[in-house]
Every structure is written in structure tokens, then in C-alpha cells.
Coordinates of C-alpha atoms in Angstrom, one line a residue:
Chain H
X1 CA 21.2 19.0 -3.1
X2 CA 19.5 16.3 -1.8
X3 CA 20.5 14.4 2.0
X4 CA 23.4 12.0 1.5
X5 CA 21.9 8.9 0.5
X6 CA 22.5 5.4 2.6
X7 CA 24.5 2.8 0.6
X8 CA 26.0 0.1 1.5
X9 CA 29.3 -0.7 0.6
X10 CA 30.3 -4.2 2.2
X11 CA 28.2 -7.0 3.1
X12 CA 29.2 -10.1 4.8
X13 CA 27.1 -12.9 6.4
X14 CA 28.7 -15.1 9.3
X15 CA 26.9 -18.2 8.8
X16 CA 28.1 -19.7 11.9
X17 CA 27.4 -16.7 14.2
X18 CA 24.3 -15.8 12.1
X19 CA 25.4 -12.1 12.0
X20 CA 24.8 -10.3 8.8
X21 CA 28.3 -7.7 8.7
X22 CA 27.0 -4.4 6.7
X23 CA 29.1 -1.6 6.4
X24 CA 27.9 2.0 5.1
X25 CA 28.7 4.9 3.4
X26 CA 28.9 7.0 6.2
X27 CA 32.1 4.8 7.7
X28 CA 29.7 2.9 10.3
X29 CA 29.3 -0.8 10.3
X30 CA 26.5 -2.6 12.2
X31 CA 26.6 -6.6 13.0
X32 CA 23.0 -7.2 12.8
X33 CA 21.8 -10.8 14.2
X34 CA 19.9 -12.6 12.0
X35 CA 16.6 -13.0 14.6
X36 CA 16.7 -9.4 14.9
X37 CA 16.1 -8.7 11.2
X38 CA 13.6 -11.4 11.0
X39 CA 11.3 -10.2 13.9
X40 CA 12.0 -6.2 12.6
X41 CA 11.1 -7.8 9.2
X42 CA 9.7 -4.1 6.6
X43 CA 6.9 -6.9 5.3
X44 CA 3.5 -6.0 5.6
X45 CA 3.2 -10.0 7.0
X46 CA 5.0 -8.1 9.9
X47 CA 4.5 -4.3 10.5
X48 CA 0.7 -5.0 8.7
X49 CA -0.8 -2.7 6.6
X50 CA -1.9 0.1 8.7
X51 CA -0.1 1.0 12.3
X52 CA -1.7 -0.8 15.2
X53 CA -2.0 -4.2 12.9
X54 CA 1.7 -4.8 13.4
X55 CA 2.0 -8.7 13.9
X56 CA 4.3 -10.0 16.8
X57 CA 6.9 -12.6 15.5
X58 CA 7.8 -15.1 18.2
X59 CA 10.2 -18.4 18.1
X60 CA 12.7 -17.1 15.8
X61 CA 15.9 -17.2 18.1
X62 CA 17.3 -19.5 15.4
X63 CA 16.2 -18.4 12.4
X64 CA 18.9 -18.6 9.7
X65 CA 19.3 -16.6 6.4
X66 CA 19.1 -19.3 3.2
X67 CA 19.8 -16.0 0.5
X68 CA 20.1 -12.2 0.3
X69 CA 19.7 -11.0 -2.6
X70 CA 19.7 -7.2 -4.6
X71 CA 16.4 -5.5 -5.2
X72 CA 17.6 -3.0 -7.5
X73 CA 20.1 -0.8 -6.4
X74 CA 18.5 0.6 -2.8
X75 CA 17.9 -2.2 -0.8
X76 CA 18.3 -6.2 0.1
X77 CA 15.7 -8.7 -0.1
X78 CA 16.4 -11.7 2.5
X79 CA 15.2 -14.7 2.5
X80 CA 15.1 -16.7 5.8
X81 CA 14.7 -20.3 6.8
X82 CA 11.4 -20.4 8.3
X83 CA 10.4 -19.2 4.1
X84 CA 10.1 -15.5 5.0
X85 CA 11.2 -13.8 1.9
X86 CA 8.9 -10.8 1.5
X87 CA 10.9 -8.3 3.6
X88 CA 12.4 -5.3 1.3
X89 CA 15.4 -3.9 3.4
X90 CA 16.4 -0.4 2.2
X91 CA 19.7 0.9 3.0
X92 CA 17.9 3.5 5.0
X93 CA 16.0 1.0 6.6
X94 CA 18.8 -0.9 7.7
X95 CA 20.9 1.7 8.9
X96 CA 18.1 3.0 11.1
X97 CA 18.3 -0.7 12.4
X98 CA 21.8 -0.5 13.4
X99 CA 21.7 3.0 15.0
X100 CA 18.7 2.0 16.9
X101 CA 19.6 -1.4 17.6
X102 CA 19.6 -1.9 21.6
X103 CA 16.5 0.6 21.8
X104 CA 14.6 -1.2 19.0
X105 CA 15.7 -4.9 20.0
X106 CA 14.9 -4.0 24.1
X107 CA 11.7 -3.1 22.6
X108 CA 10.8 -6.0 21.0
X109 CA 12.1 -8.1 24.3
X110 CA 9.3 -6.0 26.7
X111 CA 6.7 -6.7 23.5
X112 CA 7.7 -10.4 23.9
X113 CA 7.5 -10.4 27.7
X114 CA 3.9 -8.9 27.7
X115 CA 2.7 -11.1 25.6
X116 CA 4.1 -14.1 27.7
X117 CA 5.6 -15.6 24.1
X118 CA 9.3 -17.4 23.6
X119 CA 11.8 -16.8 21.3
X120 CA 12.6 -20.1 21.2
X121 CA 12.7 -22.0 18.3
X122 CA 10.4 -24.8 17.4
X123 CA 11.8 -27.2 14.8
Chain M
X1 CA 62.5 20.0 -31.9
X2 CA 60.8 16.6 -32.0
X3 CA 57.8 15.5 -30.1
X4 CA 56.9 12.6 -28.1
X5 CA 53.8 11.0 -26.8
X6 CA 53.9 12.7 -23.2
X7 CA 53.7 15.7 -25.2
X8 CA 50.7 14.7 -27.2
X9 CA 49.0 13.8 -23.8
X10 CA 49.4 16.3 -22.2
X11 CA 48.4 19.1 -25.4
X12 CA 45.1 17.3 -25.1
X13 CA 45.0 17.9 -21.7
X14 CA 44.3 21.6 -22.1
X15 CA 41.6 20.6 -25.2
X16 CA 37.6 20.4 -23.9
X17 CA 35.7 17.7 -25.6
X18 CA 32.4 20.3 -26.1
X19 CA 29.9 17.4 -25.4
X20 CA 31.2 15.9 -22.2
X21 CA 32.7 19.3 -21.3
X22 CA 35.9 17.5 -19.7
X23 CA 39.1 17.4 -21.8
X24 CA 40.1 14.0 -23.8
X25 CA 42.6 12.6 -21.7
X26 CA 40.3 12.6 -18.2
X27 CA 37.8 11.5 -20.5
X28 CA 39.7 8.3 -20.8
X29 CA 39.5 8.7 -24.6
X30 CA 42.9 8.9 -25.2
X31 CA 44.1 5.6 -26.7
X32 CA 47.2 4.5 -28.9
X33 CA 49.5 7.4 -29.7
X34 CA 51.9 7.2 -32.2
X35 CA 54.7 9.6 -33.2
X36 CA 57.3 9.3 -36.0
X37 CA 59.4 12.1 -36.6
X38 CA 56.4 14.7 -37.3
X39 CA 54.0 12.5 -37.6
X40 CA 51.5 11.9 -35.2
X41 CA 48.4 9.3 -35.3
X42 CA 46.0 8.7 -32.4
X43 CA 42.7 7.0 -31.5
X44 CA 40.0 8.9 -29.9
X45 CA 37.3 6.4 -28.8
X46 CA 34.6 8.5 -27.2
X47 CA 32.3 6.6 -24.3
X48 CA 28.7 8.2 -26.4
X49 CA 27.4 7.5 -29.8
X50 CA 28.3 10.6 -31.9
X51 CA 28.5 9.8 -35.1
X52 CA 27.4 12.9 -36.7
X53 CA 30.3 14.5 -34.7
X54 CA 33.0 12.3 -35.6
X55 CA 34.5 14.3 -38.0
X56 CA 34.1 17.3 -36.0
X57 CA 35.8 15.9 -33.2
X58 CA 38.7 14.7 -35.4
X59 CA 39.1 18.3 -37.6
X60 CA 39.3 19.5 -33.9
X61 CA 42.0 17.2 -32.0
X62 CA 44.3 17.5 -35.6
X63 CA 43.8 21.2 -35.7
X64 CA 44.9 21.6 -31.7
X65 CA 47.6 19.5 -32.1
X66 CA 49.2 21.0 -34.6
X67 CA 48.5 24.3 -33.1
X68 CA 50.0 23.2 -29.4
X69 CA 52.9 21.0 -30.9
X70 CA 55.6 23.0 -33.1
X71 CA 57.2 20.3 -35.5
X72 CA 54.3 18.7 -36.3
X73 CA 53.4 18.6 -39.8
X74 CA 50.8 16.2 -39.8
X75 CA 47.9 14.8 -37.7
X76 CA 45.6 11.8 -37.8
X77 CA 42.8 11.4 -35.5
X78 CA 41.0 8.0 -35.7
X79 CA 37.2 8.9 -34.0
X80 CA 35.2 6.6 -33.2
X81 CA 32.6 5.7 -30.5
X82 CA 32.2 2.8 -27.8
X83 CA 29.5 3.0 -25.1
X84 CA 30.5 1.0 -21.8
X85 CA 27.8 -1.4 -20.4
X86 CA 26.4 0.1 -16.6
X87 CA 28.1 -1.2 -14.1
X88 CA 26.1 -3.3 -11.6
X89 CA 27.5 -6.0 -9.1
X90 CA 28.6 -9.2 -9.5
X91 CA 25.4 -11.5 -8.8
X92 CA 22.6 -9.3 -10.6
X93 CA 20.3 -10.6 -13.5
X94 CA 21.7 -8.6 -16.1
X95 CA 19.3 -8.6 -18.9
X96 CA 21.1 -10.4 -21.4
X97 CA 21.9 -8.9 -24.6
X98 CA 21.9 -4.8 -22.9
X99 CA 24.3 -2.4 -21.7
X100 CA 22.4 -0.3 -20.6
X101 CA 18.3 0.6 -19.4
X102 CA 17.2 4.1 -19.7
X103 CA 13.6 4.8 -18.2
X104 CA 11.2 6.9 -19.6
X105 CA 9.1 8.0 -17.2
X106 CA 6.1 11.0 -16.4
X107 CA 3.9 11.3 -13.0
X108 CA 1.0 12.3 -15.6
X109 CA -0.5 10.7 -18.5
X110 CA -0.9 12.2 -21.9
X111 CA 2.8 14.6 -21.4
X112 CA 4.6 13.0 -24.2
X113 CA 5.8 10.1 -23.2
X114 CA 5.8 7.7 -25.5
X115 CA 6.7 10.2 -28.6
X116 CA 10.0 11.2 -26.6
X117 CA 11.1 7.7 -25.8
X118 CA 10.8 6.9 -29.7
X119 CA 12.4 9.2 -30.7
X120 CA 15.2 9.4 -28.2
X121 CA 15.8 5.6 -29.4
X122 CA 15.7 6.9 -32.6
X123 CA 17.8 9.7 -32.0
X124 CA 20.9 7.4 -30.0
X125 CA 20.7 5.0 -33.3
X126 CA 21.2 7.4 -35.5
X127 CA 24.2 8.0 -34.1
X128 CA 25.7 4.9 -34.7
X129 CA 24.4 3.0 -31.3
X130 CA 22.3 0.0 -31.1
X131 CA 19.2 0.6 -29.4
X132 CA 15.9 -1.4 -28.7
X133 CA 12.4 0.3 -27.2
X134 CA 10.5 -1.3 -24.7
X135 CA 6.6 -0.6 -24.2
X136 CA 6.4 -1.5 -20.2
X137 CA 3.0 0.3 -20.6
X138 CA 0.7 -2.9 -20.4
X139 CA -2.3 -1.3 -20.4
X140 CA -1.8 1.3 -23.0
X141 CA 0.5 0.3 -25.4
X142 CA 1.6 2.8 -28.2
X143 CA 5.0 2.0 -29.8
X144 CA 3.7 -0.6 -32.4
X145 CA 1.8 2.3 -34.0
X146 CA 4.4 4.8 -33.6
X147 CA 6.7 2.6 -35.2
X148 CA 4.4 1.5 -37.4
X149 CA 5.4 -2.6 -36.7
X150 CA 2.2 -5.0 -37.2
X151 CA 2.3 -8.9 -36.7
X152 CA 3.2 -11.6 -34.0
X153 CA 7.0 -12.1 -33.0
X154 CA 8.9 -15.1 -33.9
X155 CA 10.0 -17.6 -31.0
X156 CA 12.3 -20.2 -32.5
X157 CA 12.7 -22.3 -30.0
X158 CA 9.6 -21.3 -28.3
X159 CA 10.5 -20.3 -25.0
X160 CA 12.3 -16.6 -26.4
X161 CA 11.1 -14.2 -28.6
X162 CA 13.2 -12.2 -31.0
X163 CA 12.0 -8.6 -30.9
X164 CA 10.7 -6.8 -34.0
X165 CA 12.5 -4.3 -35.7
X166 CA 11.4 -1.2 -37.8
X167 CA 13.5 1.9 -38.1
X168 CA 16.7 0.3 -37.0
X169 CA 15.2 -0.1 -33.4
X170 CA 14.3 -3.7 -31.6
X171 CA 11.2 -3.2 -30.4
X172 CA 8.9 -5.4 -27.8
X173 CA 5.7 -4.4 -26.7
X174 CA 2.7 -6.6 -25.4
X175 CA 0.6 -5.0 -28.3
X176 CA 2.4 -7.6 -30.6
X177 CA 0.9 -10.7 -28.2
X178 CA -2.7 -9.3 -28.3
X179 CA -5.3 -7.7 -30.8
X180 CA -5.2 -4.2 -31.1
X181 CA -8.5 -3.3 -28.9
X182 CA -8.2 -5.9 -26.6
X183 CA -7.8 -4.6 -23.4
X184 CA -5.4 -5.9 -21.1
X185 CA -8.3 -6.1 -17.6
X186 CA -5.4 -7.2 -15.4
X187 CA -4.5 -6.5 -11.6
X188 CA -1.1 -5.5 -10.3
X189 CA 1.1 -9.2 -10.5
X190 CA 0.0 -10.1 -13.8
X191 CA 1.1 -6.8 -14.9
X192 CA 4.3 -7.0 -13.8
X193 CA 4.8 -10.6 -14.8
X194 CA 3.7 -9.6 -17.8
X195 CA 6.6 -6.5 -17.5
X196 CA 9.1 -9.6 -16.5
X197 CA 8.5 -11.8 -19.4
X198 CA 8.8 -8.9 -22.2
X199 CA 12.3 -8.0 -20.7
X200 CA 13.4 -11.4 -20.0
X201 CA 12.3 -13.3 -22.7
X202 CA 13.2 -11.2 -25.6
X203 CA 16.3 -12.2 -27.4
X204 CA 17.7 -8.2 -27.4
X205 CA 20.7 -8.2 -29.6
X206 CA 23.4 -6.6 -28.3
X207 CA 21.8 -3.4 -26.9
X208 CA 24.1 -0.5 -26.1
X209 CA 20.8 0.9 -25.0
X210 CA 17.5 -0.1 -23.9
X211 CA 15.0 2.5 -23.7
X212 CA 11.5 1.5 -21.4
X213 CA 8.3 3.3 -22.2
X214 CA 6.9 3.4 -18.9
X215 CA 3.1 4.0 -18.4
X216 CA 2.5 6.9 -16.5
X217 CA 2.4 7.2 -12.3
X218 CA 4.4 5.8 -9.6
X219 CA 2.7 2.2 -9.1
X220 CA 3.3 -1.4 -9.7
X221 CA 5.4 -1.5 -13.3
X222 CA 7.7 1.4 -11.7
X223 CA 8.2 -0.3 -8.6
X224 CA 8.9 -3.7 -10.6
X225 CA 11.3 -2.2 -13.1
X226 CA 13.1 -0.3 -10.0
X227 CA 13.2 -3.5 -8.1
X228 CA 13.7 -6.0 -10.6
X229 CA 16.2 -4.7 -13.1
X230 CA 19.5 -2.7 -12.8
X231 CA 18.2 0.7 -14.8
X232 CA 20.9 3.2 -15.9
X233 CA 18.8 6.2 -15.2
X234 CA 15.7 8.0 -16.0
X235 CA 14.2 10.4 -18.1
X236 CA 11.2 12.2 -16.7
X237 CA 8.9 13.9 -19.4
X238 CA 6.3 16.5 -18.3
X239 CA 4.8 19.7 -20.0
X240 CA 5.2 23.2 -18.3
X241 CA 2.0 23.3 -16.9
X242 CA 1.8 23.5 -13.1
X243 CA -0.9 19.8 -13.1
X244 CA 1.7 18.1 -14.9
X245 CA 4.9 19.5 -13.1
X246 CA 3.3 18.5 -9.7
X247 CA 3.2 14.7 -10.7
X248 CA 6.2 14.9 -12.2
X249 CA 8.1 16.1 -9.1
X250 CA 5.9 12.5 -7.6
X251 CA 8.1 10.4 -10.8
X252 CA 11.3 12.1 -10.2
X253 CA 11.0 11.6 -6.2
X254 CA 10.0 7.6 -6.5
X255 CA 12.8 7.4 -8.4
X256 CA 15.0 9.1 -5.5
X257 CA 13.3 6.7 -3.3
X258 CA 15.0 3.4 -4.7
X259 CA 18.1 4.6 -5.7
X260 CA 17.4 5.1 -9.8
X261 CA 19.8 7.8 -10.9
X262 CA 17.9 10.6 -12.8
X263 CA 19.4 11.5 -16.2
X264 CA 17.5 14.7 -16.7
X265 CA 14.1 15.9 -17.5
X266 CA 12.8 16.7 -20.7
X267 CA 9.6 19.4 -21.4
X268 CA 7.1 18.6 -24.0
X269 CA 5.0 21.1 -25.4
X270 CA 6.9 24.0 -24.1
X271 CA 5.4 25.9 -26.7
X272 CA 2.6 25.9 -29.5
X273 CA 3.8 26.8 -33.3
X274 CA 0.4 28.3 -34.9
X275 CA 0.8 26.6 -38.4
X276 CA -1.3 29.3 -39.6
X277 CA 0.8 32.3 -39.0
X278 CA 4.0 30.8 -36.9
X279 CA 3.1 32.5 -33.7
X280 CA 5.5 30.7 -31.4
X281 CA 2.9 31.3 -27.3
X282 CA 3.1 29.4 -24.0
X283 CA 0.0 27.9 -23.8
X284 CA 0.8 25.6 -21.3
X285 CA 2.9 28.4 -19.2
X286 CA 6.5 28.9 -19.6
X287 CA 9.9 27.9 -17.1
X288 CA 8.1 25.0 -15.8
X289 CA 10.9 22.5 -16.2
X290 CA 13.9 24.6 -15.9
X291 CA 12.6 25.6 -12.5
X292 CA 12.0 22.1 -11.5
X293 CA 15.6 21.1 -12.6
X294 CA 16.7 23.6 -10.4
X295 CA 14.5 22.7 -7.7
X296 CA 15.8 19.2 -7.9
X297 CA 19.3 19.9 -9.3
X298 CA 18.7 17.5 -11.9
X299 CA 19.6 18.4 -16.2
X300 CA 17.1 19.8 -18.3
X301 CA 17.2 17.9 -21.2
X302 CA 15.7 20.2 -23.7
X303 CA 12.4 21.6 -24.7
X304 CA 10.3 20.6 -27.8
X305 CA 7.2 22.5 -29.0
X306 CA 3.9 21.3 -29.3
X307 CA 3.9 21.1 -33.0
X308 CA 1.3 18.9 -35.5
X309 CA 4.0 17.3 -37.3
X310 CA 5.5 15.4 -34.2
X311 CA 1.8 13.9 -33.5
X312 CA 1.3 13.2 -37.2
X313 CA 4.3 11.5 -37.9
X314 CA 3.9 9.4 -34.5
X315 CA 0.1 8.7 -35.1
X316 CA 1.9 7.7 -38.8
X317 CA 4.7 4.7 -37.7
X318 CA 7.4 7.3 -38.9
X319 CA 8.3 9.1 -35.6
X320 CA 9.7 13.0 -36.7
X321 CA 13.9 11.6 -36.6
X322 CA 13.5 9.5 -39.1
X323 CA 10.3 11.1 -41.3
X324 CA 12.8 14.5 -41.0
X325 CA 16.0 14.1 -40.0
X326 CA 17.0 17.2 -41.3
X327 CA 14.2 19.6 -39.3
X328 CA 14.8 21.5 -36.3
X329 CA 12.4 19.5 -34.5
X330 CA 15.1 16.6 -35.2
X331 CA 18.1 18.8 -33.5
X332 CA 16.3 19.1 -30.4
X333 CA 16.3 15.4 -29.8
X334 CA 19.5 14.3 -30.9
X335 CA 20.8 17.2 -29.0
X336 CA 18.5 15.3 -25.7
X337 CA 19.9 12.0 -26.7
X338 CA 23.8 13.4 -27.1
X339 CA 23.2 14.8 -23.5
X340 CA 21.8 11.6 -22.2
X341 CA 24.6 9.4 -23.7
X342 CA 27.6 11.7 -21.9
X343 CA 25.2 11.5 -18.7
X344 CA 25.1 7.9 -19.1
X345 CA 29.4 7.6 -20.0
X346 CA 29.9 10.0 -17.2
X347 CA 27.7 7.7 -15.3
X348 CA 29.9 4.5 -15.5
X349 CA 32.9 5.8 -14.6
X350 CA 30.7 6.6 -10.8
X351 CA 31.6 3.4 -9.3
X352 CA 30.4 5.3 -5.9
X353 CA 26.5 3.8 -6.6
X354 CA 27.7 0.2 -7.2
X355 CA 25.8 -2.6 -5.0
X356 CA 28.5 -4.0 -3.1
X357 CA 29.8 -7.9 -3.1
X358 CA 27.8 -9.9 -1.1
X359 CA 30.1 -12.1 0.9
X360 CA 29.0 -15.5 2.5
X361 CA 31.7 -16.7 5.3
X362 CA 31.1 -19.7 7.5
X363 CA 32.4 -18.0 11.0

């Protein structure tokens, strides 16, 4: 047999908080802020197409999620605010996201401070 | 003694249905028992097309029944067949008009493909279910030959097209848009659009089953159909041979990768039939597939020879179910399409794999 497979079996976005709720097969649930799934975005616009070419997103502090949608049965497409839509979540993805979240998101704050840039949104 | 209908449920309970291998009354198809005095009158409604079992699923249930139940003189099993639509989540783009979308799939070109997916369409009408065929194979497209359909489709109101027919099967294919040796010199999104459209804009009528012809790899139409659509499951076709086994194992693992349940795989070609002398040899090696369902722990399907008559029937517009539906050749596909319509039943009673709600709340 193959691993256990990811799958997501709730989701739930707070619209006020901007914290998208999803909960997994494996009994964990991760709150996931909305600026952090933008900036960790799986789009080539963001990781690029080869490593080394990833592309540093900055000012998104109040980004805000306008849809999520299915793509197929393995992962969420989300479209954002700011008209990023390209991102293909996989459950996978995702729940690397959560399990790695103060690493991966204390990662992207040193990335941020290095390159002297804000997250501050700029309407 | 008399009998009542806890009795009849639970004689059933001990009976196997010999295609789902579960008894009838798990199988949920159990329905509307009636007992007066010694007679007994019930409703099986099985969750596959089996129409050339019916009657050997009914001389069964009356035959236990009267065997398990003392004081029953006579039994009457109504058989019939009703296949339940796959269950996706609220939200999705169903395609309108289908149950249910198998995908036909190989990692190499030139297995078989094609021919399968016919006449597995075939194969699931002929038992009483309502199938259409898609060609998603843009660049190559074969099933207006092997269903021998010519001419444009109609589009009364100009914006949806109403597929062709031939056979009993509704067929769409972008061969019936363009001349036959036109070729189709198109990158990636035009492809897939072009994938879109035929799904979306064909007025399917009431599909229990869709079957796609995909074109062969793991590329842009794969990814699209994966992405786009809710598909059922797969079937991956391959030959024995170790080539075609190693980009099979590619098709099967995409498929793993976004979450497309795999029905089974079925082996082309397993063997050559000399139509000289009979001489039944492995040309293209032997095991291949059943080792590569156990690799994977997926179902082998079945196995169908390399023989002239499926390619001249196929090359002819008559595919080998309906120019023979009598031959052995014939057997072996209905029994691949019986096993892929209890997959598929077994399949939509999982409700494990269903995308969850998505829920919006202003906190």
C-alpha cells in the first residue's frame, strides 16, 4: 500500500480574521493566515521555475481571499485580492504548511528583513 | 411456520452477489420485500449495469430463498440495475448530463488505448447503461473511425453541440470539427481549451458513464482533465512489455499524484493468436501487468490477445462487441467492463474521498 494520502475534510474561511480553518485526515487542524498562503504561494509567479529564481512577495500583510475553489479532488486553488489566482494548493502542500508554519513563516520574516522590504500593504 | 421479511433479509445475508463479491443486503440492493402467506416478492436493484446477468441473478436469489426459507412455495425476484452518479461536493462543475467519468489512460502511445476505451463503452451499453465516449486526444484523434461516425455535429442553438451517436454510444471528438488530415499544430492552452469546450459544450444525455480517450503521457490534457473535472477513476492500458510497463507505472503514478482513484489496469496484447495455425506465444513477454497490479495493489482488469480481428474491426467503424458479440474476444471485455462498473458502485458508497464543504464565515 501506498502512504496515507492528505485530504482534507473541513474547510472554513474567517473573513474577518482572514484565517483559512482546514482540518485533515490525520485529526490535525491548522489556522493558516491568509498573508502566509499568499507570500508561500506553489505558483511559479512565486517559487519560479527553477530553485534560486524564487520571487520574494512583499506588502501583502492585508491580502484577502475573494474565492477558493476545488481543482479536482487533491488540492485548492485560491484566489486572492491583489488577483493572484495561479497558486495550486495540494493537500500535501498545505499540510506541510501547517506543520511547518513558525519555521517556514520566521523564514520568510529574516528573507523580508534582509531585503529591507515591508509587509505592509499599499492600497 | 410462516415467514416474514426479517427473515428474508437476513437469508440474503448469508447469499454472495458473485460480481460485487459482498452479499445483497450490504450491497444495499435489497429493496421492497413483500411476504403473503408463502409468498415472497422482492426487488433487487443492483448499483452496475448487468443486463445479461439479470436473470441469473434472479434464478439465484429465488432458488436461495426457497432453499433458506421452509414454507416458501414461491419466489419472485424483480432484477434490475441503477448506477448511482459519483459523488463529488457540493460547489463542483459537474458536467451536466453524466454520472460518472472513467479515464482511459496509457504512459505509452500505440498500447491500445483507444480500441479498449471503445469497446469498454461498448461493452457497459450493452448492458443496459447509457454511455458516451470522449476523444480528449486532440492531436490524434481515432474514435470517429472506430466508430465509423462521419459529418459535422448539430448545434441548435449554437452555443451547444449535441454529440453523435453510432452503436448506441454518444460520441464527441474534435475529429468531427476539423478535416480528417488536418493537423491540430497547437501548444498546450489551446489544447486544453479545446479539451474544455468538447466536455462542456456537448449536450451529453443522461450519461451513466462517460468514458475519456486520453492521448497518451502525463502532460497538459491529463493534468486538465485531473484538475478540471471530477473523474470517477482510471483505467490504465499497457502491453506486457517491460517499454510499455515503465510508462505505464509514470500514468498510474500522475494519477496518484492528484488524487484520481485508479479502477484497474487492463493488458493489451498479452498474447499473439497465429491465424495460421492458432499458436497462442508471448511476444511481447508474459506477467507484465499482473506484476504491476501487484506492485501497485491496483485490479487487473483482464488481458486480451493481440488478435487481427480487434484491429480490423476497429480500423472498420464496427469495434469487435458489437461486429461479434458472441466471440470470446467479446467476454473478455464485458467481463473488464462488469469489473469496472462494481469498482465504480463500490466506489460511491466511499464517501472517505469526498472534497469537503467549503465554508465562508464572517468571524
Amino acid at each position: 500500500m501506498k502512504k496515507m494520502a492528505f485530504q482534507a475534510t473541513g474547510i472554513t474561511l474567517h473573513q474577518e480574521s482572514r484565517l483559512l480553518e482546514i482540518g485533515f485526515n490525520d485529526g490535525q487542524t491548522f489556522s493558516f493566515p491568509y498573508e502566509y498562503l499568499r507570500v508561500y504561494s506553489p505558483s511559479a509567479d512565486v517559487t519560479g521555475h527553477l530553485p534560486g529564481e524564487e520571487v520574494l512577495q512583499v506588502g501583502k500583510q492585508d491580502v484577502r481571499i475573494k474565492d477558493v475553489a476545488p481543482a479536482g479532488s487533491y488540492a485548492l486553488q485560491i484566489t486572492f485580492d491583489d488577483g493572484h489566482d495561479s497558486g495550486i494548493y495540494t493537500w500535501e502542500y498545505l499540510h506541510g504548511l501547517g506543520s511547518r508554519q513558525s519555521e517556514l513563516w520566521q523564514d520568510y520574516l529574516e528573507r523580508m528583513a534582509a531585503a529591507n522590504a515591508s509587509r505592509e500593504t499599499k492600497r | 411456520m410462516s415467514v416474514n421479511e426479517t427473515d428474508v433479509q437476513s437469508a440474503l445475508k448469508n447469499l454472495i452477489d458473485p460480481n460485487t463479491k459482498k452479499d445483497f443486503v450490504s450491497g444495499k440492493s435489497v429493496k421492497n420485500i413483500k411476504v403473503s402467506g408463502s409468498d415472497v416478492s422482492l426487488d433487487i436493484l443492483l448499483g452496475y449495469p448487468a443486463k445479461s446477468v439479470w436473470a441469473e441473478i434472479q434464478s439465484l436469489v429465488e432458488n436461495h430463498l426457497k432453499t433458506a426459507l421452509p414454507g416458501v412455495t414461491s419466489v419472485k425476484a424483480n432484477v434490475s440495475s441503477k448506477v448511482v452518479p459519483h459523488a463529488v461536493q457540493r460547489g463542483v462543475k459537474l458536467v451536466d448530463g453524466v454520472k460518472n467519468i472513467i479515464a482511459v489512460a496509457s504512459g505509452k502511445g500505440g498500447v491500445g488505448k483507444s480500441t479498449t476505451a471503445v469497446n469498454l463503452a461498448l461493452a457497459l451499453a450493452a448492458e443496459g447503461a447509457r454511455v458516451g465516449i470522449m476523444d480528449a486526444d486532440i492531436y490524434g484523434p481515432s474514435q470517429p473511425t472506430m466508430l465509423g461516425i462521419s459529418g459535422q455535429p448539430d448545434s441548435p442553438d449554437g452555443t451547444m453541440m449535441n454529440p453523435m451517436t453510432n452503436h448506441g454510444l454518444q460520441v464527441m471528438s474534435i475529429g468531427f470539427l476539423i478535416d480528417g488530415d488536418t493537423p491540430m499544430i497547437w501548444r498546450g492552452p489551446m489544447a486544453t481549451q479545446a479539451l474544455d469546450q468538447l466536455l462542456r459544450k456537448t449536450k451529453w444525455d443522461n450519461l451513466d458513464y462517460l468514458v475519456v480517450d486520453l492521448p497518451p503521457g502525463t502532460g497538459d490534457i491529463q493534468l486538465s482533465l485531473a484538475q478540471t473535472v471530477p473523474v470517477t477513476g482510471s483505467i490504465i492500458v499497457t502491453t506486457p512489455q517491460d517499454i510499455a510497463l515503465m510508462d505505464a507505472r509514470k500514468g498510474l503514478k500522475m494519477f496518484e499524484k492528484v488524487d484520481v482513484k485508479i479502477i484497474g489496469i487492463v493488458e493489451n496484447m498479452s498474447t499473439h493468436i497465429c491465424s495460421n495455425c492458432g499458436h497462442e506465444e508471448h511476444i511481447f513477454g508474459a506477467g507484465g501487468g499482473e506484476k504491476m497490479c501487484a506492485d501497485y495493489s491496483v485490479e487487473f482488469l483482464g488481458g486480451l490477445p493481440l488478435d487481427i480481428r480487434i484491429r480490423e474491426q476497429s480500423d472498420s467503424g464496427t469495434p469487435t462487441v458489437v461486429a461479434e458479440p458472441d466471440s470470446n474476444l467479446t467476454k473478455v471485455y464485458q467481463q473488464i467492463a462488469r469489473r469496472v462498473a462494481v469498482k465504480i458502485a463500490d466506489m460511491a458508497q466511499d464517501h472517505s474521498a469526498v472534497f469537503p464543504k467549503i465554508v465562508v464565515q464572517n468571524t
